Amino acid sequence: VDRLLKAFGRLAVDDPAYRLLVVGDGPLRGEIEDFAARHSLADRIEMTGAVEHGEVPALLRRMDVGVAPYPELEDFYFSPLKVWEYAAAGLPIAASNIGQLGDLFPHHEAALLHSPGRTSKLVRNIARLRSDPELAKRLARRARQVARRHSWSRIAGRVLNLAEKSVERHSRAG
């Protein structure tokens, strides 16, 4: 959240059209509210609070860029749910290159990635996606293709296929 706020602060200074939509709620809400008040940005930051899962797609459609500025995490495996949601919604993605993100959403192919903690690079990536609609569309389209290949139904299908093959092998061997 601190990187997101720093990036938004820099973008907001350069262009009053920038807005920040924070979907969800959590222990850092006060930090966001304090930032908004200190920087006179309360009218440009919207926090939805907790929302039903079914409300998320409509909120994602309001975004120009899906941002995921993850911190540096050593040897940490995670499933970046927000990045998957951005990809499935057809949003261009600006994210930290951490974990498997670079393999799943290659830089300049399916997202614009930056090293964790590099706020200046995050700012440039967000600004680039907003200023280059063709790039944003191309990356969003490719990210959506990645999301389709990794959908729960496809993964479940692969697991079932492997299980069926295993059962067949054991049946023939037994």
CSV table of N, CA and C in Angstrom, one decimal, residues 79-169:
chain,number,residue,atom,x,y,z
A,79,SER,N,-0.4,-16.9,-4.9
A,79,SER,CA,-1.3,-16.8,-6.0
A,79,SER,C,-1.8,-15.4,-6.0
A,80,PRO,N,-1.3,-14.6,-6.9
A,80,PRO,CA,-1.7,-13.1,-6.9
A,80,PRO,C,-3.2,-13.0,-7.5
A,81,LEU,N,-4.1,-13.2,-6.6
A,81,LEU,CA,-5.5,-13.2,-7.0
A,81,LEU,C,-5.9,-11.9,-7.7
A,82,LYS,N,-5.4,-10.7,-7.2
A,82,LYS,CA,-5.8,-9.5,-7.8
A,82,LYS,C,-5.3,-9.4,-9.2
A,83,VAL,N,-4.1,-9.9,-9.5
A,83,VAL,CA,-3.6,-9.9,-10.8
A,83,VAL,C,-4.4,-10.8,-11.7
A,84,TRP,N,-4.8,-12.0,-11.2
A,84,TRP,CA,-5.7,-12.8,-12.0
A,84,TRP,C,-7.0,-12.1,-12.3
A,85,GLU,N,-7.5,-11.4,-11.4
A,85,GLU,CA,-8.8,-10.7,-11.6
A,85,GLU,C,-8.6,-9.6,-12.6
A,86,TYR,N,-7.5,-8.9,-12.5
A,86,TYR,CA,-7.2,-7.8,-13.5
A,86,TYR,C,-7.1,-8.5,-14.9
A,87,ALA,N,-6.4,-9.6,-15.0
A,87,ALA,CA,-6.2,-10.2,-16.3
A,87,ALA,C,-7.6,-10.7,-16.9
A,88,ALA,N,-8.4,-11.4,-16.1
A,88,ALA,CA,-9.7,-11.9,-16.5
A,88,ALA,C,-10.6,-10.8,-16.9
A,89,ALA,N,-10.5,-9.6,-16.3
A,89,ALA,CA,-11.3,-8.5,-16.6
A,89,ALA,C,-10.8,-7.7,-17.8
A,90,GLY,N,-9.7,-8.1,-18.4
A,90,GLY,CA,-9.2,-7.4,-19.5
A,90,GLY,C,-8.5,-6.0,-19.2
A,91,LEU,N,-8.0,-5.9,-18.0
A,91,LEU,CA,-7.3,-4.7,-17.6
A,91,LEU,C,-5.8,-4.8,-17.9
A,92,PRO,N,-5.2,-3.7,-18.4
A,92,PRO,CA,-3.7,-3.8,-18.5
A,92,PRO,C,-3.1,-3.8,-17.0
A,93,ILE,N,-2.0,-4.4,-16.9
A,93,ILE,CA,-1.5,-4.7,-15.5
A,93,ILE,C,-0.1,-4.0,-15.4
A,94,ALA,N,0.0,-3.3,-14.2
A,94,ALA,CA,1.3,-2.8,-13.8
A,94,ALA,C,1.6,-3.4,-12.5
A,95,ALA,N,2.6,-4.3,-12.4
A,95,ALA,CA,2.9,-5.0,-11.1
A,95,ALA,C,4.3,-5.2,-10.9
A,96,SER,N,4.6,-5.6,-9.6
A,96,SER,CA,6.0,-6.0,-9.3
A,96,SER,C,6.3,-7.3,-9.9
A,97,ASN,N,7.5,-7.4,-10.3
A,97,ASN,CA,8.0,-8.7,-10.9
A,97,ASN,C,8.5,-9.6,-9.7
A,98,ILE,N,7.6,-10.3,-9.2
A,98,ILE,CA,7.9,-11.1,-8.0
A,98,ILE,C,7.2,-12.5,-8.2
A,99,GLY,N,7.8,-13.5,-7.5
A,99,GLY,CA,7.2,-14.8,-7.6
A,99,GLY,C,7.2,-15.3,-9.1
A,100,GLN,N,6.0,-15.8,-9.4
A,100,GLN,CA,5.8,-16.4,-10.8
A,100,GLN,C,5.2,-15.3,-11.8
A,101,LEU,N,5.0,-14.1,-11.3
A,101,LEU,CA,4.4,-13.1,-12.2
A,101,LEU,C,5.1,-12.9,-13.5
A,102,GLY,N,6.4,-12.8,-13.5
A,102,GLY,CA,7.2,-12.6,-14.7
A,102,GLY,C,7.1,-13.8,-15.7
A,103,ASP,N,6.9,-15.0,-15.1
A,103,ASP,CA,6.7,-16.2,-16.0
A,103,ASP,C,5.3,-16.2,-16.6
A,104,LEU,N,4.4,-15.9,-15.7
A,104,LEU,CA,3.0,-16.0,-16.2
A,104,LEU,C,2.6,-14.8,-17.1
A,105,PHE,N,3.0,-13.6,-16.7
A,105,PHE,CA,2.7,-12.3,-17.4
A,105,PHE,C,4.0,-11.6,-17.8
A,106,PRO,N,4.7,-12.1,-18.8
A,106,PRO,CA,6.0,-11.6,-19.2
A,106,PRO,C,5.9,-10.0,-19.4
A,107,HIS,N,7.0,-9.4,-19.0
A,107,HIS,CA,7.1,-7.9,-19.2
A,107,HIS,C,7.0,-7.6,-20.7
A,108,HIS,N,6.3,-6.6,-21.0
A,108,HIS,CA,6.1,-6.1,-22.4
A,108,HIS,C,5.3,-7.1,-23.2
A,109,GLU,N,4.9,-8.2,-22.7
A,109,GLU,CA,4.1,-9.2,-23.5
A,109,GLU,C,2.7,-9.3,-22.9
A,110,ALA,N,2.5,-9.3,-21.6
A,110,ALA,CA,1.2,-9.4,-21.0
A,110,ALA,C,1.0,-8.5,-19.8
A,111,ALA,N,2.1,-7.7,-19.5
A,111,ALA,CA,2.0,-6.7,-18.4
A,111,ALA,C,3.2,-5.8,-18.5
A,112,LEU,N,3.2,-4.8,-17.7
A,112,LEU,CA,4.4,-4.0,-17.5
A,112,LEU,C,4.8,-4.2,-16.0
A,113,LEU,N,6.0,-4.8,-15.9
A,113,LEU,CA,6.5,-5.2,-14.6
A,113,LEU,C,7.7,-4.3,-14.1
A,114,HIS,N,7.9,-4.2,-12.8
A,114,HIS,CA,9.0,-3.5,-12.3
A,114,HIS,C,9.5,-4.3,-11.1
A,115,SER,N,10.8,-4.0,-10.7
A,115,SER,CA,11.4,-4.6,-9.6
A,115,SER,C,10.6,-4.1,-8.3
A,116,PRO,N,10.4,-5.0,-7.4
A,116,PRO,CA,9.7,-4.6,-6.1
A,116,PRO,C,10.4,-3.4,-5.5
A,117,GLY,N,9.6,-2.5,-5.0
A,117,GLY,CA,10.2,-1.3,-4.3
A,117,GLY,C,10.5,-0.2,-5.3
A,118,ARG,N,10.5,-0.4,-6.6
A,118,ARG,CA,10.9,0.7,-7.6
A,118,ARG,C,9.6,1.5,-7.9
A,119,THR,N,9.3,2.5,-7.0
A,119,THR,CA,8.2,3.3,-7.2
A,119,THR,C,8.3,4.1,-8.5
A,120,SER,N,9.4,4.6,-8.8
A,120,SER,CA,9.6,5.5,-10.0
A,120,SER,C,9.3,4.7,-11.2
A,121,LYS,N,9.6,3.4,-11.3
A,121,LYS,CA,9.3,2.5,-12.4
A,121,LYS,C,7.8,2.2,-12.5
A,122,LEU,N,7.2,2.0,-11.3
A,122,LEU,CA,5.8,1.8,-11.3
A,122,LEU,C,5.0,3.0,-11.8
A,123,VAL,N,5.5,4.2,-11.4
A,123,VAL,CA,4.9,5.4,-11.9
A,123,VAL,C,5.0,5.5,-13.4
A,124,ARG,N,6.2,5.2,-14.0
A,124,ARG,CA,6.4,5.3,-15.4
A,124,ARG,C,5.5,4.2,-16.1
A,125,ASN,N,5.4,3.0,-15.5
A,125,ASN,CA,4.5,2.0,-16.2
A,125,ASN,C,3.1,2.4,-16.2
A,126,ILE,N,2.6,2.9,-15.1
A,126,ILE,CA,1.2,3.3,-15.1
A,126,ILE,C,0.9,4.5,-16.1
A,127,ALA,N,1.8,5.5,-16.1
A,127,ALA,CA,1.6,6.6,-17.0
A,127,ALA,C,1.7,6.1,-18.5
A,128,ARG,N,2.6,5.1,-18.7
A,128,ARG,CA,2.7,4.6,-20.1
A,128,ARG,C,1.5,3.9,-20.5
A,129,LEU,N,0.9,3.1,-19.6
A,129,LEU,CA,-0.3,2.4,-20.0
A,129,LEU,C,-1.5,3.3,-20.2
A,130,ARG,N,-1.6,4.4,-19.5
A,130,ARG,CA,-2.6,5.4,-19.7
A,130,ARG,C,-2.4,6.2,-20.9
A,131,SER,N,-1.1,6.5,-21.3
A,131,SER,CA,-0.9,7.3,-22.4
A,131,SER,C,-0.8,6.6,-23.8
A,132,ASP,N,-0.7,5.3,-23.7
A,132,ASP,CA,-0.6,4.5,-24.9
A,132,ASP,C,-1.7,3.4,-25.0
A,133,PRO,N,-2.9,3.8,-25.4
A,133,PRO,CA,-4.0,2.9,-25.4
A,133,PRO,C,-3.8,1.6,-26.2
A,134,GLU,N,-3.0,1.7,-27.3
A,134,GLU,CA,-2.8,0.5,-28.1
A,134,GLU,C,-1.9,-0.5,-27.3
A,135,LEU,N,-0.9,0.0,-26.6
A,135,LEU,CA,-0.1,-0.9,-25.8
A,135,LEU,C,-1.0,-1.5,-24.7
A,136,ALA,N,-1.8,-0.7,-24.0
A,136,ALA,CA,-2.6,-1.1,-23.0
A,136,ALA,C,-3.6,-2.2,-23.5
A,137,LYS,N,-4.2,-2.0,-24.6
A,137,LYS,CA,-5.1,-3.0,-25.2
A,137,LYS,C,-4.4,-4.3,-25.5
A,138,ARG,N,-3.2,-4.2,-26.1
A,138,ARG,CA,-2.4,-5.4,-26.5
A,138,ARG,C,-2.0,-6.2,-25.2
A,139,LEU,N,-1.5,-5.5,-24.2
A,139,LEU,CA,-1.1,-6.2,-23.0
A,139,LEU,C,-2.3,-6.8,-22.3
A,140,ALA,N,-3.4,-6.1,-22.2
A,140,ALA,CA,-4.6,-6.6,-21.6
A,140,ALA,C,-5.2,-7.8,-22.3
A,141,ARG,N,-5.1,-7.8,-23.6
A,141,ARG,CA,-5.6,-8.9,-24.4
A,141,ARG,C,-4.8,-10.2,-24.1
A,142,ARG,N,-3.5,-10.0,-24.1
A,142,ARG,CA,-2.6,-11.1,-23.8
A,142,ARG,C,-2.7,-11.6,-22.4
A,143,ALA,N,-2.9,-10.7,-21.4
A,143,ALA,CA,-3.1,-11.1,-20.0
A,143,ALA,C,-4.3,-11.9,-19.9
A,144,ARG,N,-5.4,-11.5,-20.6
A,144,ARG,CA,-6.6,-12.3,-20.6
A,144,ARG,C,-6.5,-13.7,-21.1
A,145,GLN,N,-5.7,-13.8,-22.2
A,145,GLN,CA,-5.4,-15.1,-22.7
A,145,GLN,C,-4.7,-16.0,-21.7
A,146,VAL,N,-3.7,-15.4,-20.9
A,146,VAL,CA,-3.1,-16.1,-19.8
A,146,VAL,C,-4.1,-16.6,-18.8
A,147,ALA,N,-5.0,-15.7,-18.4
A,147,ALA,CA,-6.0,-16.0,-17.4
A,147,ALA,C,-6.9,-17.2,-17.9
A,148,ARG,N,-7.2,-17.1,-19.2
A,148,ARG,CA,-8.1,-18.2,-19.7
A,148,ARG,C,-7.4,-19.6,-19.7
A,149,ARG,N,-6.1,-19.6,-20.0
A,149,ARG,CA,-5.3,-20.8,-19.9
A,149,ARG,C,-5.1,-21.4,-18.5
A,150,HIS,N,-5.3,-20.5,-17.5
A,150,HIS,CA,-5.1,-20.9,-16.1
A,150,HIS,C,-6.4,-20.8,-15.3
A,151,SER,N,-7.5,-20.9,-16.0
A,151,SER,CA,-8.8,-20.9,-15.2
A,151,SER,C,-8.9,-22.1,-14.4
A,152,TRP,N,-9.8,-22.0,-13.3
A,152,TRP,CA,-10.0,-23.1,-12.4
A,152,TRP,C,-10.5,-24.3,-13.2
A,153,SER,N,-11.4,-24.1,-14.1
A,153,SER,CA,-12.0,-25.3,-14.8
A,153,SER,C,-10.9,-25.9,-15.7
A,154,ARG,N,-10.0,-25.2,-16.3
A,154,ARG,CA,-8.9,-25.8,-17.1
A,154,ARG,C,-8.0,-26.5,-16.2
A,155,ILE,N,-7.6,-26.0,-15.0
A,155,ILE,CA,-6.7,-26.6,-14.1
A,155,ILE,C,-7.4,-27.9,-13.6
A,156,ALA,N,-8.7,-27.8,-13.2
A,156,ALA,CA,-9.4,-29.0,-12.8
A,156,ALA,C,-9.4,-30.1,-13.8
A,157,GLY,N,-9.6,-29.7,-15.1
A,157,GLY,CA,-9.6,-30.6,-16.2
A,157,GLY,C,-8.3,-31.3,-16.3
A,158,ARG,N,-7.2,-30.6,-16.2
A,158,ARG,CA,-5.9,-31.2,-16.3
A,158,ARG,C,-5.7,-32.2,-15.1
A,159,VAL,N,-6.1,-31.8,-13.9
A,159,VAL,CA,-5.9,-32.7,-12.8
A,159,VAL,C,-6.8,-34.0,-13.0
A,160,LEU,N,-8.0,-33.8,-13.5
A,160,LEU,CA,-8.8,-35.0,-13.7
A,160,LEU,C,-8.2,-35.9,-14.8
A,161,ASN,N,-7.7,-35.3,-15.8
A,161,ASN,CA,-7.0,-36.0,-16.9
A,161,ASN,C,-5.9,-36.8,-16.4
A,162,LEU,N,-5.0,-36.2,-15.6
A,162,LEU,CA,-3.9,-36.9,-15.0
A,162,LEU,C,-4.4,-38.1,-14.1
A,163,ALA,N,-5.5,-37.8,-13.3
A,163,ALA,CA,-6.0,-38.9,-12.4
A,163,ALA,C,-6.5,-40.0,-13.3
A,164,GLU,N,-7.2,-39.8,-14.3
A,164,GLU,CA,-7.8,-40.8,-15.2
A,164,GLU,C,-6.6,-41.6,-15.8
A,165,LYS,N,-5.6,-41.0,-16.3
A,165,LYS,CA,-4.4,-41.7,-16.8
A,165,LYS,C,-3.8,-42.6,-15.8
A,166,SER,N,-3.7,-42.1,-14.6
A,166,SER,CA,-3.1,-42.8,-13.5
A,166,SER,C,-3.9,-44.1,-13.2
A,167,VAL,N,-5.2,-43.9,-13.1
A,167,VAL,CA,-6.1,-45.1,-12.9
A,167,VAL,C,-6.0,-46.1,-14.0
A,168,GLU,N,-5.9,-45.6,-15.2
A,168,GLU,CA,-5.8,-46.6,-16.4
A,168,GLU,C,-4.5,-47.3,-16.3
A,169,ARG,N,-3.4,-46.6,-15.9
A,169,ARG,CA,-2.1,-47.3,-15.8
A,169,ARG,C,-2.1,-48.4,-14.7
